[in-house]
Short mmCIF file of C-alpha atoms in Angstrom, two decimals:
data_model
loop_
_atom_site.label_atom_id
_atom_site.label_comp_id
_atom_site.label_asym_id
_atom_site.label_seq_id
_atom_site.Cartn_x
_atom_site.Cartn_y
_atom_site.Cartn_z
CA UNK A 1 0.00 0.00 0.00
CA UNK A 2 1.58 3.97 -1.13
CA UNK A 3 1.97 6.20 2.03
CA UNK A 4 -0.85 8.61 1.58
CA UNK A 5 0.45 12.70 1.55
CA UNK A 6 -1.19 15.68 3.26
CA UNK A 7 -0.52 18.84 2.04
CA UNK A 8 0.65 21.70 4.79
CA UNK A 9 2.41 25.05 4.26
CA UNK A 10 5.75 23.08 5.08
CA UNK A 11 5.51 20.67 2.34
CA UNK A 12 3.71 17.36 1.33
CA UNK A 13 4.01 14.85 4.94
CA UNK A 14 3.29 11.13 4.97
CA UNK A 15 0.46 10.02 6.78
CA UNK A 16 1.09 7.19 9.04
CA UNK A 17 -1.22 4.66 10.54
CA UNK A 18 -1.55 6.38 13.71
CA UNK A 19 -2.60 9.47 12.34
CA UNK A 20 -4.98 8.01 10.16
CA UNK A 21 -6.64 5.84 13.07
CA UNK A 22 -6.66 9.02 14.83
CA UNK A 23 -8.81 10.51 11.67
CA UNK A 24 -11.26 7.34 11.87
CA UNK A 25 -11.67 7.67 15.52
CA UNK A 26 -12.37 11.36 15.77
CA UNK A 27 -14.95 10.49 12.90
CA UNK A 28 -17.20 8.66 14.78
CA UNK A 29 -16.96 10.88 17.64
CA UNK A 30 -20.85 10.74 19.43
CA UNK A 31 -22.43 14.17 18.35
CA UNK A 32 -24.06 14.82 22.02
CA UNK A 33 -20.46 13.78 23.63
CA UNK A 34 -18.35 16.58 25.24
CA UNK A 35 -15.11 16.42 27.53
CA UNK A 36 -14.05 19.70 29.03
CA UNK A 37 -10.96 21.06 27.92
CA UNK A 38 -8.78 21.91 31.02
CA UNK A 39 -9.86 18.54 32.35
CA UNK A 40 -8.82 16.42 29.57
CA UNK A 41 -5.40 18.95 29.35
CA UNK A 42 -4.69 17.85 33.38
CA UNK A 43 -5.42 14.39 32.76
CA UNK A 44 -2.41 14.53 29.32
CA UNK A 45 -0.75 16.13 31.60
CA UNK A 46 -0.23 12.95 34.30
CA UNK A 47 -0.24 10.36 31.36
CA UNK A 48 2.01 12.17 29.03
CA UNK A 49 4.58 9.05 29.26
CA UNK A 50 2.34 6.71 28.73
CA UNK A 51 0.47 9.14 25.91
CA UNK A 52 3.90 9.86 23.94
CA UNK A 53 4.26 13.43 24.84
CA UNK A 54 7.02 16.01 26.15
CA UNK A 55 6.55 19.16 27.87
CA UNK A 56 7.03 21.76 25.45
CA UNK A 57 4.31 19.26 23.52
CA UNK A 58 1.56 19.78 26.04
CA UNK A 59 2.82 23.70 26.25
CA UNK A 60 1.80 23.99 22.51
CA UNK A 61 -1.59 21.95 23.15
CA UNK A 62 -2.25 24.21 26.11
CA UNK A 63 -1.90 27.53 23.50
CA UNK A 64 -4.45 25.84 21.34
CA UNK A 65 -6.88 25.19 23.81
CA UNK A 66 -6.68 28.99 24.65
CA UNK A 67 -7.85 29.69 20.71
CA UNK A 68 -10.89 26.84 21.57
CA UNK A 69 -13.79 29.21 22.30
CA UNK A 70 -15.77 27.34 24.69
CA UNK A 71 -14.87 25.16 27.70
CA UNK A 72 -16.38 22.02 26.26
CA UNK A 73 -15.02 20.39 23.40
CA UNK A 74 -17.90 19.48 21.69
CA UNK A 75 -19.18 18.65 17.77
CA UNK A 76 -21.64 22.05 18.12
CA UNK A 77 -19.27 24.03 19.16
CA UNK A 78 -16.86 22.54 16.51
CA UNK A 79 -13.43 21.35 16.73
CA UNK A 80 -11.25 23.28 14.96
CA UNK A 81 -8.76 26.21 15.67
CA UNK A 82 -6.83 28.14 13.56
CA UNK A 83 -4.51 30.32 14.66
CA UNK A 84 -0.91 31.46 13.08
CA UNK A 85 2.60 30.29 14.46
CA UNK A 86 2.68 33.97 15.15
CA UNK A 87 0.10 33.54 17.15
CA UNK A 88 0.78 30.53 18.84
CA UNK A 89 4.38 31.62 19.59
CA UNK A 90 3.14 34.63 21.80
CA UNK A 91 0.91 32.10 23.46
CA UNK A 92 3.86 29.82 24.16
CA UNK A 93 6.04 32.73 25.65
CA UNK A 94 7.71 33.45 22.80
CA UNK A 95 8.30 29.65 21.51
CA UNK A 96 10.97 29.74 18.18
CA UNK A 97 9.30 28.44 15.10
CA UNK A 98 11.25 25.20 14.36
CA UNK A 99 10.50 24.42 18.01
CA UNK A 100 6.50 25.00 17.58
CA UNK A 101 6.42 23.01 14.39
CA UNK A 102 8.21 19.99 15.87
CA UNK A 103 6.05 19.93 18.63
CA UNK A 104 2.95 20.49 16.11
CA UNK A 105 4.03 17.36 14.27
CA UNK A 106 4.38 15.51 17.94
CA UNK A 107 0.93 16.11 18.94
CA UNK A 108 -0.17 14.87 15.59
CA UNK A 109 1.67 12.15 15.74
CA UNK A 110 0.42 11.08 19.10
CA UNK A 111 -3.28 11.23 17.66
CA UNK A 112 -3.95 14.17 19.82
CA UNK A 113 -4.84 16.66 17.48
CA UNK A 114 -5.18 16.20 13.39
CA UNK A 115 -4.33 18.74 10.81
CA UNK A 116 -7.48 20.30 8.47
CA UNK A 117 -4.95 22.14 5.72
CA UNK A 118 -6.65 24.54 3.30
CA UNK A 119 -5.71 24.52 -0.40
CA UNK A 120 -3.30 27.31 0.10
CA UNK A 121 -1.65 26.15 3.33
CA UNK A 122 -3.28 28.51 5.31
CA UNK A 123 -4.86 28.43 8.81
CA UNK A 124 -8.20 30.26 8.48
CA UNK A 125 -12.62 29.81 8.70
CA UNK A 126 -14.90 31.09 6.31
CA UNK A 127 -18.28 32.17 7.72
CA UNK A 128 -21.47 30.97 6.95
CA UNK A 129 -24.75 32.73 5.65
CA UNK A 130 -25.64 33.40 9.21
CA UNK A 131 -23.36 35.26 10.14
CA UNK A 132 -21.23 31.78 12.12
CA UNK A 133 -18.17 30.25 11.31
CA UNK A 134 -18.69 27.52 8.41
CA UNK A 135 -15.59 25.43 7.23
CA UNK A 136 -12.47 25.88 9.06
CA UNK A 137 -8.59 24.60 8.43
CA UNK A 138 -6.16 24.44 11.33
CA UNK A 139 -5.73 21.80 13.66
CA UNK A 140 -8.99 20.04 14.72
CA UNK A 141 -9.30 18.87 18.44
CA UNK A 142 -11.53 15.87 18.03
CA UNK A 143 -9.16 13.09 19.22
CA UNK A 144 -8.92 15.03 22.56
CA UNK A 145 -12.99 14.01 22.72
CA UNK A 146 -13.22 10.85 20.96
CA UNK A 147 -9.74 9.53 23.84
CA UNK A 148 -11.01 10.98 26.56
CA UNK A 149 -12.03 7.70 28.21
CA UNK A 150 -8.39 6.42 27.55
CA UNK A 151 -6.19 9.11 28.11
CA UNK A 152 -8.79 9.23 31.71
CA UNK A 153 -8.02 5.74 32.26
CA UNK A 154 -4.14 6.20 31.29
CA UNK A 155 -4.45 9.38 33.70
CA UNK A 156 -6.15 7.33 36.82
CA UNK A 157 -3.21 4.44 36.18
CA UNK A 158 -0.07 6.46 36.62
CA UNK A 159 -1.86 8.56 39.60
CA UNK A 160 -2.38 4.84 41.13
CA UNK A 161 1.32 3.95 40.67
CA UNK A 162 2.84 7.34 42.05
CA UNK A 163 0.34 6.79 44.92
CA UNK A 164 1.90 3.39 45.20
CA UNK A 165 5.48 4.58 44.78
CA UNK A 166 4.71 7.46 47.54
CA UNK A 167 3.18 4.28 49.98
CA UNK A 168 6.21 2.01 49.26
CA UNK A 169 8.49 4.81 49.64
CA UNK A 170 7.14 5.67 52.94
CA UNK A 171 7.03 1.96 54.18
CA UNK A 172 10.82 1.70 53.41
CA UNK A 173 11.46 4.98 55.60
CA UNK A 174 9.33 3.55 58.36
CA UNK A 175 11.39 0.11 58.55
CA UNK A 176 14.79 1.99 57.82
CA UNK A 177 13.77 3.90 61.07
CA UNK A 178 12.73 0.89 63.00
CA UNK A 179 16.02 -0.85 61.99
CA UNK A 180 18.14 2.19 63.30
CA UNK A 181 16.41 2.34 66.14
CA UNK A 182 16.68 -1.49 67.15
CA UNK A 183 20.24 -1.89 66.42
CA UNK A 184 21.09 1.62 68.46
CA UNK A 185 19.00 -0.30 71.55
CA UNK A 186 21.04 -3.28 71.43
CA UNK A 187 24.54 -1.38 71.55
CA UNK A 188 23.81 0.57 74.10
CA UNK A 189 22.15 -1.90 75.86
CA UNK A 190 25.30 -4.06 74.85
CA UNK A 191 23.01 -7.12 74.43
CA UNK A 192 25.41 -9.79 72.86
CA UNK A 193 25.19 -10.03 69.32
CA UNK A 194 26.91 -9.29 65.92
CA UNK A 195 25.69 -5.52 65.87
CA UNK A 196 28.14 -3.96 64.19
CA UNK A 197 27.95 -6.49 61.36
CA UNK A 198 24.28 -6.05 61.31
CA UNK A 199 24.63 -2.31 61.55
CA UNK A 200 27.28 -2.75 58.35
CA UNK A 201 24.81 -4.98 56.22
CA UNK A 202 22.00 -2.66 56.96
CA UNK A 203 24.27 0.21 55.34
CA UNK A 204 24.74 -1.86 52.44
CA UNK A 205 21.51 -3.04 51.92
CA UNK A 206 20.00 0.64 52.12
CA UNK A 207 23.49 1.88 49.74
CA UNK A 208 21.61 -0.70 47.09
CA UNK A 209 18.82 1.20 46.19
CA UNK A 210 18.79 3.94 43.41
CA UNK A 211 18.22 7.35 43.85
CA UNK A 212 14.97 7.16 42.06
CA UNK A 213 14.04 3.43 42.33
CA UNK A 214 11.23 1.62 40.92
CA UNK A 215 8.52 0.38 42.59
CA UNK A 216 9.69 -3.28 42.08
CA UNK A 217 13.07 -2.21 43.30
CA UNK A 218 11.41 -0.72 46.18
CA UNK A 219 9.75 -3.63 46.83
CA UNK A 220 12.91 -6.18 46.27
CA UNK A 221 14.18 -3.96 49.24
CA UNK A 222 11.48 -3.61 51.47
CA UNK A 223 11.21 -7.60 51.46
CA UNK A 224 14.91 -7.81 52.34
CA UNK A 225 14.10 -4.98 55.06
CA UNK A 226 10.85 -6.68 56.44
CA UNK A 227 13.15 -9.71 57.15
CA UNK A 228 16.18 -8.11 58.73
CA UNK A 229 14.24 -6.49 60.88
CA UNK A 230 12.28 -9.60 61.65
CA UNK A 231 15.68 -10.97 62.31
CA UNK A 232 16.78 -8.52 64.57
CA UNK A 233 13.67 -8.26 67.09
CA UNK A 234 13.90 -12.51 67.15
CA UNK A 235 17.89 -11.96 68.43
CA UNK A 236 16.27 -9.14 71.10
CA UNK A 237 13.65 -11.44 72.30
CA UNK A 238 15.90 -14.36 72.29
CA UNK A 239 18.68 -12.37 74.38
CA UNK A 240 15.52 -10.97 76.13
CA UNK A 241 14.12 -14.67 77.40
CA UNK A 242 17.90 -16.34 78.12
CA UNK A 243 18.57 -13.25 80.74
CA UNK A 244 14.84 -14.25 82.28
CA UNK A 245 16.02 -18.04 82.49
CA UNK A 246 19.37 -17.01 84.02
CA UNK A 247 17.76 -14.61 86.29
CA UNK A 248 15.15 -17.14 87.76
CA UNK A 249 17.87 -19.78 87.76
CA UNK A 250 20.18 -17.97 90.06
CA UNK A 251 16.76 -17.29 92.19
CA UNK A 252 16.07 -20.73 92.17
CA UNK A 253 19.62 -22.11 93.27
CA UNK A 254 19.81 -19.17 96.22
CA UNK A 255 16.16 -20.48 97.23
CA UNK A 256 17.48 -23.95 97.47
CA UNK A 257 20.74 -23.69 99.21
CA UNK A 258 19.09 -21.24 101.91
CA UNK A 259 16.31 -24.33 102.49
CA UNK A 260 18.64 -27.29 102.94
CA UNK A 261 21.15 -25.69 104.77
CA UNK A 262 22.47 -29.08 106.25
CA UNK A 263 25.63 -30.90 104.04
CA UNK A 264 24.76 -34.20 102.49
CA UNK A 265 26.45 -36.25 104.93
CA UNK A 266 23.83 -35.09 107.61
CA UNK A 267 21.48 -36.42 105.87
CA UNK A 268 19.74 -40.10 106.80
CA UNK A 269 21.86 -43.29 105.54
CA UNK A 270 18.92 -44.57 103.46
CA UNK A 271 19.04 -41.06 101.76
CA UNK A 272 22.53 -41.20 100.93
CA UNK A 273 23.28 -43.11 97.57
CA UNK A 274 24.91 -46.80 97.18
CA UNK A 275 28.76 -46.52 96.98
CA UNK A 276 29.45 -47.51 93.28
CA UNK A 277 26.49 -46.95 92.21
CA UNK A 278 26.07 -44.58 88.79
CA UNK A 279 23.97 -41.66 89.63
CA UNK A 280 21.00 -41.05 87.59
CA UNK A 281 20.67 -39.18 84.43
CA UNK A 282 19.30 -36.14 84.79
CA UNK A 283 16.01 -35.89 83.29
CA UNK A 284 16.34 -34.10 79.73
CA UNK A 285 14.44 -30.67 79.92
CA UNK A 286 12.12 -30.14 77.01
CA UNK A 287 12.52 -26.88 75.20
CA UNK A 288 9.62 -25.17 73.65
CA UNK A 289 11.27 -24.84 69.76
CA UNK A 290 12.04 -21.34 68.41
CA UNK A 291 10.02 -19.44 65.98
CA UNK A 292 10.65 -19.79 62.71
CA UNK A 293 12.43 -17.11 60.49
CA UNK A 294 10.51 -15.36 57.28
CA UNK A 295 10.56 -17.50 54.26
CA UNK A 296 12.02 -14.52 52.00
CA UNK A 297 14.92 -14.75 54.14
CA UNK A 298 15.49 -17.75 54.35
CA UNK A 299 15.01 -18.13 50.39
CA UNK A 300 17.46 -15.10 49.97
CA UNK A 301 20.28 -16.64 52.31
CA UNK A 302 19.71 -20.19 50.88
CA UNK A 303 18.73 -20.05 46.89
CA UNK A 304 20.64 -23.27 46.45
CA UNK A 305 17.59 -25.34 47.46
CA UNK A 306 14.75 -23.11 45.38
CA UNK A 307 15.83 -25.84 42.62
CA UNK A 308 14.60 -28.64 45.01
CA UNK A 309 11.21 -27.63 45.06
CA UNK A 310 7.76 -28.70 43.65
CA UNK A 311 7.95 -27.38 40.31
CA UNK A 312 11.41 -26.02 40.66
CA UNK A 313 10.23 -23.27 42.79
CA UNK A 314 9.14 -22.49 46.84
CA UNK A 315 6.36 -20.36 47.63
CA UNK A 316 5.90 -21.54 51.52
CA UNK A 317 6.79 -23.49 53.97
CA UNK A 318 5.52 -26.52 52.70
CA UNK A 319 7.42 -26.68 49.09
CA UNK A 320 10.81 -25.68 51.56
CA UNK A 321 10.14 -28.96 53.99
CA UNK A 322 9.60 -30.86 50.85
CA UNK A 323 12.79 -29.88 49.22
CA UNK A 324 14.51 -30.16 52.80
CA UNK A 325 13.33 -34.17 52.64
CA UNK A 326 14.70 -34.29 48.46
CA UNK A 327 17.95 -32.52 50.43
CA UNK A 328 18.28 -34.42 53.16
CA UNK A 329 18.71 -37.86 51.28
CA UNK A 330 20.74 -35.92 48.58
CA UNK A 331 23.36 -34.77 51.65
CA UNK A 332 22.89 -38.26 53.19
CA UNK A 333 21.49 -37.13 56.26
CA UNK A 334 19.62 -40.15 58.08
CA UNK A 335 15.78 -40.17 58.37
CA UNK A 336 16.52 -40.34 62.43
CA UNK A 337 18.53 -37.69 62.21
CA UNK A 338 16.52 -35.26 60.22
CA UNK A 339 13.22 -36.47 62.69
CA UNK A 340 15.47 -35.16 65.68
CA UNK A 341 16.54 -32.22 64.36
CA UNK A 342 12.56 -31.62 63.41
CA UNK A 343 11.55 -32.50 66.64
CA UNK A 344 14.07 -30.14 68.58
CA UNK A 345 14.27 -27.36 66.27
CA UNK A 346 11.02 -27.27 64.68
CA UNK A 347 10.14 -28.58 61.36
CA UNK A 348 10.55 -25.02 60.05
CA UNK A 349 13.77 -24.43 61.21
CA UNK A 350 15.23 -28.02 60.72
CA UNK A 351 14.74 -27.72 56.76
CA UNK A 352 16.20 -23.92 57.02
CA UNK A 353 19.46 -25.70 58.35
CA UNK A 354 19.60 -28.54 55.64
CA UNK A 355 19.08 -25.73 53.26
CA UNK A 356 22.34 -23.62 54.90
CA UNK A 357 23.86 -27.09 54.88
CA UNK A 358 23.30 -27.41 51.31
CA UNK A 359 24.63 -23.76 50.73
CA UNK A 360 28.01 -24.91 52.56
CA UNK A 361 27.75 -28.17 51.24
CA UNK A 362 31.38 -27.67 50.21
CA UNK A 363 32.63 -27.05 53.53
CA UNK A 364 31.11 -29.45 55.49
CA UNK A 365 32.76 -33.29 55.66
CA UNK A 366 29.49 -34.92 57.34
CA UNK A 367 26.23 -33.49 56.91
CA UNK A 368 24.22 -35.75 59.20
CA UNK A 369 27.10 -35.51 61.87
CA UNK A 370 26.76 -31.65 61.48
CA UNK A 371 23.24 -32.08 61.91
CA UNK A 372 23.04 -34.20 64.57
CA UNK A 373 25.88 -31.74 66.23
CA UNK A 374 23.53 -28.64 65.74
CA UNK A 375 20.62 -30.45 67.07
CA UNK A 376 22.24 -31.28 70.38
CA UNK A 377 23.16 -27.84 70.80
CA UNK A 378 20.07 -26.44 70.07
CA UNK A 379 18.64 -28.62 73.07
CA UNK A 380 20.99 -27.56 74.98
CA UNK A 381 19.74 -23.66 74.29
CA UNK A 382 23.58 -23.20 72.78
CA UNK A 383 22.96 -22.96 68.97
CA UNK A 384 21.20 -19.80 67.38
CA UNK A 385 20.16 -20.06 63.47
CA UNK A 386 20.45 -16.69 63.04
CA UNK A 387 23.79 -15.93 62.71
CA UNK A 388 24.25 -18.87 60.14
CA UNK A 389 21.21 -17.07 58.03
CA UNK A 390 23.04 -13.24 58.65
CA UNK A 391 26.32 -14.78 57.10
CA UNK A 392 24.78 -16.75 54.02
CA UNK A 393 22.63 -13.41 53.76
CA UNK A 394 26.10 -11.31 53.54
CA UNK A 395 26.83 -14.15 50.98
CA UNK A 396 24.17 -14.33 49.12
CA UNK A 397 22.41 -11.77 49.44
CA UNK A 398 21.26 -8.67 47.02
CA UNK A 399 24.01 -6.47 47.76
CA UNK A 400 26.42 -9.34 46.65
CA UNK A 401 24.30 -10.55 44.08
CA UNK A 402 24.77 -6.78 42.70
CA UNK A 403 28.49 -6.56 43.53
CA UNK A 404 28.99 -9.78 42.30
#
């Protein structure tokens, strides 16, 4: 198919397909429909992006909306205006010529406005028998009416996602703050702990964003955020409860030795026990297991096992413990010793360690001996899974994925 050629006082111009669809849709514009003008202008305005459209573009459209003679664009009160560059220049505060008619041919271009060219190239209306304009050429404004449902909708879209931007950006401040604050608690509350390492990673992981992110980026680091945080109130609470236990322990002992003050060899023979005979196991105290840690984290310390998943992927708990069970036989870990470590940790926490044993995997001789040593520390209150998450986080995690 030839291009088709409009005629203009600058020369014969191709007319491409978006300027003619613009032509068939302003043709079939509904005759009682009417959009008014300032409102459609505000609503280019927000969805000039997604609309095509730069700033000196919407300046000219503005200056022809100023030559539209009523507030609502509307087929009775015609669409076309006519004025000269002259004109239009003034109106755009003194605008240079070659910069008008590029942004002329933008708006066209965009299907916002569509040229009506006289024989003669000249911008101009003829009036009718009664006295009213009759024909017109100039630039005809009956896109803005026949796309004012889209460029609306385009409009409402981007004012959605800068709300959204505004709300994430906001969130991110909030945790940042919360973060600060917790870490500033601990030192100088000099609760044990790898502060200054956590204080280091949280510099990093805020030095990773952009200074105009994206939403998504936002969001990458507010999920990294959510869990460090997350991570640092489960270190407070755990430091929080051992002090407790330590505290009522020492009560406990001081109550006990102040009521039996009498030595054990004042004490009845049938009390004492048999020479030679092995004293009894003490009884093995049952621990409450710890909460687990976020998934996200745990997925962003660990990636290693994502692979192991139903479907090659882990979207909750469950798909991790059913990796951790592929794992576990992988590593050859025994069933017994996987069931302990489930039964003393947690089942949460017991596949979060065969998934940090699978990210060391290279490091580690035995993985059921490594196992089974974890899990008799953790009964014993001695092992903490955090800082084996905070240094496969430093490992793995965005900042090094980045830097990497």
């Amino acid at each position: 198919m030839e291009p088709q050629y409009v005629s203009t006082p600058f020369g014969r111009r191709s007319m491409t397909l978006g300027m003619l669809a613009s032509q068939e849709s302003a043709s079939k514009v509904d005759p009682d429909a009417s959009v008014d003008k300032w409102k459609i202008f505000r609503a280019l305005c927000e969805a000039k992006d997604m609309v095509g459209v730069s700033d000196r573009a919407l300046a000219v459209l503005n200056a022809l909306l100023t030559f539209y003679p009523k507030n609502e664009i509307a087929e009775a009160n015609g669409f076309v205006v006519f004025p000269s560059n002259e004109q239009l220049s003034l109106r755009t505060h003194g605008m240079a010529g070659t910069t008008l008619r590029r942004n002329l041919a933008m708006l066209v271009e965009a299907g916002l406005i569509i040229r009506r060219d006289s024989p003669n190239g000249k911008r101009f209306a003829r009036r009718n028998g009664e006295g009213g304009l009759g024909e017109a050429f100039g630039f005809s404004l009956a896109p803005l009416l026949a796309r004012a449902h889209e460029i609306e909708a385009q409009a409402a879209q981007v004012m959605a996602a800068k709300l959204e931007w505004k709300r994430l950006r906001e969130r991110l401040t909030l945790c940042r703050r919360d973060i600060t604050k917790l870490i500033e608690i601990a030192l100088e509350e000099e609760v044990a702990g790898e502060w200054i390492e956590m204080q280091k990673h949280f510099n990093l992981l805020s030095a990773s964003l952009p200074r105009r992110p994206s939403a998504a980026e936002m969001e990458s680091l507010l999920a990294d955020l959510d869990a460090f945080r997350e991570l640092i109130v489960k270190t407070l609470e755990s430091k929080s409860k051992t002090e407790k236990t330590d505290a009522n322990d020492n009560q406990n002992g001081r109550h006990i030795h102040n009521s039996k003050p009498h030595p054990i060899s004042e004490l009845e023979p049938s009390f004492e026990p048999k020479q030679g005979a092995k004293p009894e196991e003490e009884p093995r105290h049952w621990r409450e297991p710890p909460k687990s840690f976020p998934l996200a984290m745990v997925l962003q310390a660990c990636p290693e096992i994502i692979a192991y998943g139903p479907g090659g992927g882990i979207g909750s708990w469950r798909d991790l413990m059913a990796a951790a069970v592929i794992v576990r036989s992988t590593l050859g870990v025994s069933p017994s010793a996987y069931q302990l470590a489930c039964d003393v940790m947690g089942p949460e926490n017991a596949a979060t360690v065969i998934a940090c044993i699978l990210e060391r995997g290279g490091h580690i001789n035995s993985a059921g001996g490594y196992l089974r040593d974890l899990t008799r520390r953790a009964e014993r209150g001695e092992f903490s899974l955090g800082p084996m998450l905070m240094a496969l986080m430093r490992a793995n995690g965005p900042v090094a994925r980045k830097t990497g």
